[in-house]
Amino acid sequence: MSTPTNNKRGFWATRMGFILAASGSAIGLGNVWKFPYVTGQNGGGAFVLLYLVCIFAIGLPIMLAEFTLGRRTNLNPVGAFAAIKPGSPWVGIGFMGVSAGFLILSFYAVVGGWTVAYVVKSVTHSVLDFSSPEQAGQFFGQFISHTWEVLIYHAIFMALCVAIVIKGVHGGIERACDIMMPTLFVILLVLMARSLTLPGAMEGVKFYLYPDFSKIQPQTVLIALGQAFFSLSLGMGAMLTYGSYLSPKENLTAATVYVVLFDTLIALLMGMVIFPAVFSMGLAPTEGPSLVFSVLPTVFSSMPMGTLVSIIFFILLTIAALTSAISLLEVVVAYFIDQRGWDRKRAVLTMAGVIYLLGVPSALSFGVLGDVKFMGMTFFDTVDNIASNYLLPLGGMLTAVFVGWIWGTRAAKEEIEKHETRFHWADQWAFLIRFIAPVAVAGVFLARFF
Ligand code: PHE
């Protein structure tokens, strides 16, 4: 069977371009901001080990499934499921994915705005005079409750996203990632060197790398699996959409392994930046979501060349957030281009505008709308909860079932082996995608209900 090609869509120019773009989607606030704080809250080394098992046993096979579906159909998530099983309810996975992209970007852009703000505040020195983490936390709390300031930075982050996505896959997304991803890696290495040479840094390394299995509870396993999902951008068709811009020449298994390794490497490196610094300062690793924004500036304040380190760090965080945010926007935009016949400019501008407006109540959840609660959660937490804890796991599980049982691993293998690539691990992959991935993810999903 020949691949339906849609020449108006454009393709990645180089193999490295695709790998960098997909890694850019995976590497984001999930690695740089969330991974260190969930690791800190869940006991350190043992959690890291569990996380790695989830990444390789569940995340990796599902990522290959998404890439394969995307390249086979050259379509957005809705179009892809409809092309393989026309007229079936499986297209619902695609709609769920587009909705998840919509919802996740609405609050992701808010946090992206905070990172842009901290770049600016580092330059103007206003986040560099803290003598205690409490003081830094208070400063952060005041900032995120300030309506106009937060909305303006939120808009700036969204505008950056639009500027990249409007140029399309090849001109915009690929070129941006080509430059951003290697820079990110180099900056992290510099920060790690700085962090590891602080006095008392080895305590942090020990917490991070020495597994203490007494800290593992059933809940820890679920958190590790959820984090693996979010970090690899799985379950909503982001990787499917990026795969749809691949030409049949590419080796999908190699690309999958590279992306998973890069994402894992950045997360692990980030831990090596954060924990030595946290322990050196005598701070608690269990700080939670505010770790990056309220604790690190204290660390920077006490460092030689703190201003420079702080500027570099928040530029890094902004870059990482941006390369993930553009993949979220691209899923939504690709749907309107492929399925509704919109041109790219109209799709990008309209959808970015709507997503921004949906994000406004999230942005204000830490200030004027702080008291507006839905079942005890702010608007921000509600949107995050629906998208990350329900739509992603369900989408990932159904994608695994679809590829494993409906489309079939044999058909998928044929697509993977296009262009003389031998898929040596086909049987192992089929087993993971048919049995392990659906059962494990169903476990996470059910555990959230009960
Ligand atoms: N993987 C991204 C991160 O780690 C977040 C993301 C989730 C991006 C789902 C796209 C789709 O920040």
XYZ file of C-alpha atoms and ligand atoms in Angstrom:
462
model
C 0.000 0.000 0.000
C 1.322 3.427 -0.770
C 1.470 6.210 1.745
C -1.094 8.903 1.012
C 0.991 12.006 0.570
C -0.335 15.447 0.981
C 2.186 17.708 -0.642
C 0.805 20.945 0.708
C 1.831 19.933 4.222
C 5.606 20.170 4.070
C 8.125 17.819 5.645
C 11.102 17.977 7.942
C 14.164 18.934 5.922
C 16.610 16.651 7.680
C 16.514 13.595 9.887
C 18.283 15.479 12.660
C 15.684 18.253 12.302
C 12.908 15.813 13.111
C 14.734 14.273 16.047
C 15.513 17.705 17.507
C 11.933 18.900 17.051
C 10.454 15.787 18.673
C 12.998 16.052 21.509
C 12.056 19.702 21.844
C 8.438 18.678 22.321
C 9.356 16.107 24.931
C 11.824 18.277 26.823
C 9.993 21.061 28.595
C 8.633 22.205 31.926
C 7.997 18.505 32.539
C 11.739 17.803 32.701
C 13.148 21.046 33.993
C 10.520 22.070 36.530
C 8.339 19.042 37.300
C 10.802 16.132 37.261
C 13.054 17.561 40.013
C 10.159 18.441 42.290
C 8.288 15.122 41.971
C 11.592 13.308 42.456
C 12.211 15.418 45.558
C 8.738 14.666 46.916
C 8.914 10.951 46.206
C 12.163 9.959 47.820
C 14.898 10.597 45.272
C 16.932 7.677 43.864
C 14.286 4.960 44.081
C 11.757 7.148 42.275
C 14.292 7.869 39.538
C 14.737 4.131 39.021
C 10.974 3.542 38.743
C 10.640 6.461 36.370
C 13.295 4.945 34.103
C 11.456 1.610 34.001
C 8.233 3.410 32.978
C 10.022 5.414 30.305
C 11.552 2.386 28.624
C 8.849 -0.263 29.126
C 5.764 1.889 28.433
C 6.708 5.302 27.043
C 9.131 4.085 24.407
C 6.754 1.577 22.722
C 3.871 4.089 22.723
C 6.077 6.762 21.182
C 7.009 4.414 18.335
C 3.294 3.680 17.844
C 2.504 7.406 17.577
C 5.331 8.098 15.114
C 4.231 5.141 12.982
C 0.585 6.228 12.868
C 1.651 9.744 11.941
C 4.004 8.747 9.154
C 1.574 6.165 7.755
C -1.230 8.692 7.390
C 0.565 12.064 7.074
C -2.310 13.499 9.034
C -3.277 15.161 12.317
C -4.570 12.901 15.145
C -8.232 13.114 14.075
C -7.436 12.431 10.413
C -4.999 9.631 11.252
C -7.444 7.420 13.173
C -10.194 8.158 10.631
C -7.887 7.212 7.734
C -7.052 3.813 9.201
C -10.527 2.915 10.527
C -12.965 5.141 8.621
C -16.334 5.700 10.212
C -15.349 4.061 13.510
C -15.503 5.548 17.002
C -11.666 5.318 17.195
C -11.535 8.796 15.731
C -12.529 9.857 19.232
C -8.895 9.330 20.325
C -7.946 12.050 17.864
C -10.576 14.463 19.143
C -9.462 13.778 22.683
C -5.889 14.552 21.653
C -6.772 17.857 20.004
C -8.812 18.831 23.072
C -5.929 17.879 25.365
C -3.559 20.032 23.288
C -5.967 22.906 23.624
C -6.318 22.530 27.393
C -2.652 21.812 28.186
C -1.396 24.783 26.177
C -3.859 27.095 27.936
C -2.100 26.628 31.316
C 1.336 25.688 29.963
C 1.562 29.159 28.398
C 0.830 30.697 31.802
C 3.848 28.947 33.353
C 5.811 29.781 30.196
C 4.952 33.418 30.914
C 6.380 33.087 34.438
C 9.660 31.828 32.987
C 9.849 34.797 30.596
C 9.151 37.105 33.542
C 11.995 35.542 35.536
C 14.401 36.121 32.649
C 13.464 39.807 32.799
C 13.549 39.924 36.611
C 16.976 38.290 36.601
C 18.284 40.924 34.217
C 16.875 43.730 36.378
C 18.273 42.020 39.512
C 14.932 41.998 41.303
C 15.117 38.241 41.959
C 18.667 38.290 43.219
C 18.652 39.726 46.714
C 17.116 36.913 48.686
C 18.610 35.831 51.940
C 16.103 33.000 52.492
C 13.873 30.747 50.385
C 10.855 32.146 52.293
C 11.643 35.599 51.009
C 12.009 34.299 47.455
C 8.746 32.378 47.807
C 6.934 35.481 48.966
C 8.268 37.431 46.013
C 7.074 34.696 43.655
C 3.647 34.587 45.318
C 3.256 38.331 44.917
C 4.298 38.224 41.286
C 1.825 35.490 40.242
C -1.057 37.309 41.924
C -0.425 40.494 39.980
C -3.142 40.487 37.291
C -1.733 42.666 34.529
C 1.856 41.655 34.865
C 0.995 37.962 34.646
C -1.347 38.489 31.677
C 1.264 40.469 29.763
C 3.985 37.819 30.202
C 1.424 35.124 29.331
C 0.695 37.038 26.106
C 4.401 37.422 25.320
C 4.940 33.677 25.653
C 1.950 32.949 23.415
C 3.179 35.450 20.829
C 6.573 33.712 20.710
C 4.766 30.438 20.072
C 2.679 31.965 17.287
C 5.751 33.499 15.636
C 7.336 30.049 15.341
C 4.309 27.932 14.414
C 3.006 30.391 11.794
C 6.097 29.753 9.673
C 5.186 26.073 9.434
C 7.015 22.903 10.144
C 10.055 23.360 8.045
C 10.714 27.073 8.216
C 9.661 27.716 11.787
C 9.568 24.739 14.121
C 12.519 22.865 12.668
C 14.850 25.851 12.411
C 14.008 27.015 15.917
C 14.721 23.582 17.410
C 17.956 23.180 15.445
C 19.388 26.126 17.356
C 17.572 25.829 20.656
C 18.121 22.194 21.541
C 21.928 22.025 21.369
C 22.146 25.343 23.249
C 19.941 23.968 25.981
C 22.176 20.951 26.391
C 25.365 23.027 26.660
C 23.806 25.430 29.173
C 22.738 22.500 31.355
C 26.252 21.079 31.391
C 27.631 24.449 32.509
C 25.023 24.702 35.280
C 25.710 21.154 36.414
C 29.427 21.885 36.711
C 28.592 24.971 38.790
C 26.174 23.061 41.004
C 28.443 20.077 41.623
C 31.307 22.259 42.836
C 29.232 23.919 45.584
C 30.139 22.981 49.177
C 28.110 20.010 50.392
C 26.903 19.151 46.894
C 27.572 15.444 47.384
C 24.679 15.100 49.856
C 22.363 16.057 47.024
C 23.995 13.620 44.622
C 23.514 10.860 47.178
C 19.827 11.667 47.698
C 19.335 11.730 43.952
C 21.231 8.606 42.930
C 21.135 6.276 45.922
C 17.867 4.287 45.797
C 16.172 3.874 49.154
C 13.460 1.325 48.374
C 11.689 1.826 51.680
C 10.367 5.068 50.196
C 8.410 3.305 47.444
C 4.653 2.978 47.857
C 1.974 1.979 45.326
C 1.253 5.657 44.782
C 4.910 6.297 43.898
C 4.671 3.894 40.959
C 1.633 5.727 39.621
C 3.301 9.104 39.912
C 6.384 7.804 38.116
C 4.269 6.458 35.252
C 2.260 9.680 34.955
C 5.436 11.725 34.911
C 6.915 9.516 32.160
C 3.805 10.131 30.055
C 3.746 13.875 30.479
C 7.465 14.222 29.945
C 7.512 12.264 26.667
C 4.529 14.257 25.276
C 2.505 11.065 24.841
C -1.200 10.341 24.750
C -2.494 13.349 22.831
C -1.067 12.968 19.351
C 1.787 15.487 19.600
C 4.283 12.825 18.544
C 1.794 11.482 15.998
C 1.553 14.943 14.434
C 5.350 15.401 14.343
C 5.618 11.923 12.773
C 3.153 12.990 10.095
C 5.759 15.379 8.686
C 8.256 12.533 8.195
C 9.133 11.113 4.829
C 9.076 7.296 4.452
C 12.871 7.260 4.305
C 13.311 7.725 8.015
C 14.204 5.040 10.483
C 11.419 5.313 13.075
C 12.904 2.996 15.684
C 16.191 4.902 15.781
C 14.363 8.242 16.011
C 12.257 6.923 18.918
C 15.327 5.738 20.804
C 17.094 9.075 20.300
C 14.116 11.139 21.467
C 13.560 8.976 24.544
C 17.267 9.089 25.403
C 17.516 12.877 24.957
C 14.418 13.488 27.071
C 15.683 11.186 29.812
C 19.171 12.661 29.674
C 17.868 16.211 30.124
C 15.638 15.189 33.037
C 18.512 13.328 34.719
C 20.900 16.237 34.114
C 18.353 18.624 35.574
C 18.292 16.569 38.744
C 22.063 16.910 38.882
C 21.673 20.682 38.622
C 18.939 20.998 41.255
C 19.678 18.520 44.055
C 23.332 19.368 44.726
C 22.327 23.045 44.877
C 19.308 22.398 47.112
C 21.310 20.294 49.594
C 24.232 22.674 49.548
C 21.842 25.437 50.675
C 20.389 23.250 53.410
C 16.952 23.411 51.757
C 14.277 20.700 51.617
C 13.980 18.661 48.405
C 10.255 18.283 49.122
C 9.497 21.932 48.388
C 7.027 21.069 45.548
C 5.955 23.043 42.469
C 7.498 26.272 43.713
C 10.981 24.693 43.848
C 12.314 26.299 40.683
C 10.778 29.721 41.154
C 11.249 30.267 44.843
C 14.234 28.147 45.822
C 16.620 28.504 42.908
C 16.727 32.318 43.018
C 17.900 31.984 46.645
C 20.613 29.677 45.434
C 21.570 32.106 42.682
C 21.591 35.000 45.160
C 24.294 33.287 47.173
C 26.460 32.365 44.216
C 29.345 34.119 42.570
C 28.116 35.329 39.183
C 24.555 34.689 40.399
C 23.038 37.179 37.986
C 24.549 35.422 35.011
C 23.598 31.958 36.272
C 20.032 33.105 36.904
C 19.651 34.713 33.476
C 21.031 31.600 31.787
C 18.824 29.278 33.800
C 15.561 31.079 33.062
C 16.416 31.499 29.393
C 16.934 27.741 29.376
C 13.584 27.125 31.025
C 11.842 29.446 28.565
C 13.448 27.665 25.601
C 12.420 24.280 26.936
C 8.856 25.437 27.557
C 8.617 27.049 24.134
C 9.725 23.989 22.154
C 7.048 21.962 23.976
C 4.359 24.609 23.613
C 4.821 24.793 19.847
C 4.104 21.068 19.572
C 0.900 21.545 21.543
C -0.185 24.393 19.258
C 0.820 22.409 16.152
C -1.571 19.559 17.052
C -4.512 21.961 17.203
C -3.401 23.871 14.092
C -2.801 20.695 12.025
C -6.359 19.582 12.794
C -7.845 22.836 11.472
C -5.582 22.800 8.402
C -6.125 19.120 7.440
C -9.704 18.518 8.531
C -11.292 21.940 8.172
C -9.313 23.282 5.219
C -8.102 26.440 6.991
C -4.869 28.056 5.891
C -1.999 27.980 8.383
C -2.060 31.665 9.227
C -5.761 31.687 10.034
C -5.494 28.470 12.049
C -2.530 29.706 14.104
C -3.874 33.188 14.847
C -7.421 32.085 15.652
C -6.480 29.117 17.798
C -3.694 30.920 19.670
C -6.203 33.677 20.448
C -8.829 31.243 21.729
C -6.254 29.269 23.749
C -4.941 32.501 25.267
C -8.450 33.505 26.352
C -9.051 30.067 27.858
C -5.749 30.502 29.716
C -6.748 33.842 31.265
C -8.732 32.317 34.166
C -5.775 29.938 34.750
C -3.386 32.880 34.822
C -5.588 34.639 37.371
C -6.010 31.541 39.550
C -3.166 32.701 41.785
C -4.621 36.172 42.220
C -8.090 37.652 41.743
C -9.654 34.281 40.874
C -7.874 32.463 43.686
C -11.135 31.836 45.526
C -13.040 30.458 42.561
C -12.931 26.691 43.105
C -14.346 23.676 41.303
C -14.480 20.701 43.651
C -11.797 22.330 45.756
C -9.474 23.126 42.861
C -8.630 26.425 41.213
C -9.327 26.876 37.500
C -5.625 26.276 36.762
C -5.569 23.000 38.715
C -8.871 21.869 37.232
C -7.691 22.266 33.629
C -4.343 20.623 34.431
C -6.105 17.776 36.210
C -8.571 17.059 33.391
C -5.918 17.154 30.666
C -2.894 15.589 32.338
C -4.530 13.064 34.642
C -7.462 11.944 32.498
C -7.036 12.774 28.807
C -3.337 11.834 28.452
C -3.436 8.413 30.139
C -6.698 7.495 28.410
C -5.356 8.669 25.043
C -2.107 6.739 25.478
C -3.844 3.558 26.523
C -6.322 3.726 23.630
C -3.536 4.467 21.142
C -1.710 1.344 22.337
C -4.916 -0.724 22.017
C -5.620 0.742 18.584
C -2.166 -0.004 17.201
C -1.850 -3.337 19.018
C -5.259 -4.802 18.284
C -7.217 -2.763 15.708
C -4.707 -1.581 13.129
C -2.478 -4.483 14.150
C 1.188 -4.709 14.970
C 1.842 -6.500 11.678
C 0.583 -3.564 9.598
C 2.480 -1.192 11.858
C 5.637 -3.265 11.411
C 5.262 -3.025 7.636
C 5.140 0.758 7.923
C 8.146 0.811 10.246
C 10.120 -1.357 7.818
C 9.458 0.865 4.807
C 12.584 1.722 2.968
C 14.724 -1.251 3.887
C 14.833 -0.718 7.622
C 14.836 -3.983 9.526
C 12.873 -3.827 12.784
C 14.764 -6.345 14.911
C 12.719 -5.843 18.058
C 9.309 -6.201 16.402
C 8.140 -9.105 18.612
C 9.199 -7.458 21.851
C 7.569 -4.198 20.787
C 4.334 -5.990 19.833
C 4.200 -7.578 23.280
C 4.748 -4.261 25.041
C 2.187 -2.398 22.950
C -0.522 -5.103 23.087
C -0.246 -6.124 26.729
C 2.123 -4.204 28.968
C 1.352 -0.621 27.937
C -2.474 -0.844 27.985
C -2.621 -2.746 31.271
C -0.103 -0.509 33.037
C -1.707 2.722 31.884
C -5.182 1.395 32.716
C -3.804 0.785 36.195
C -2.718 4.395 36.558
C -5.992 5.637 35.205
C -8.145 3.492 37.470
C -6.022 4.340 40.495
C -6.928 7.989 39.934
C -10.593 7.138 40.100
C -10.453 5.144 43.322
N 6.525 16.958 27.334
C 6.320 18.326 27.654
C 7.152 18.687 28.888
O 7.837 17.873 29.425
C 4.876 18.656 27.893
C 3.963 18.176 26.811
C 2.973 17.263 27.091
C 4.122 18.620 25.493
C 2.132 16.774 26.079
C 3.310 18.164 24.473
C 2.322 17.241 24.776
O 7.110 19.800 29.335
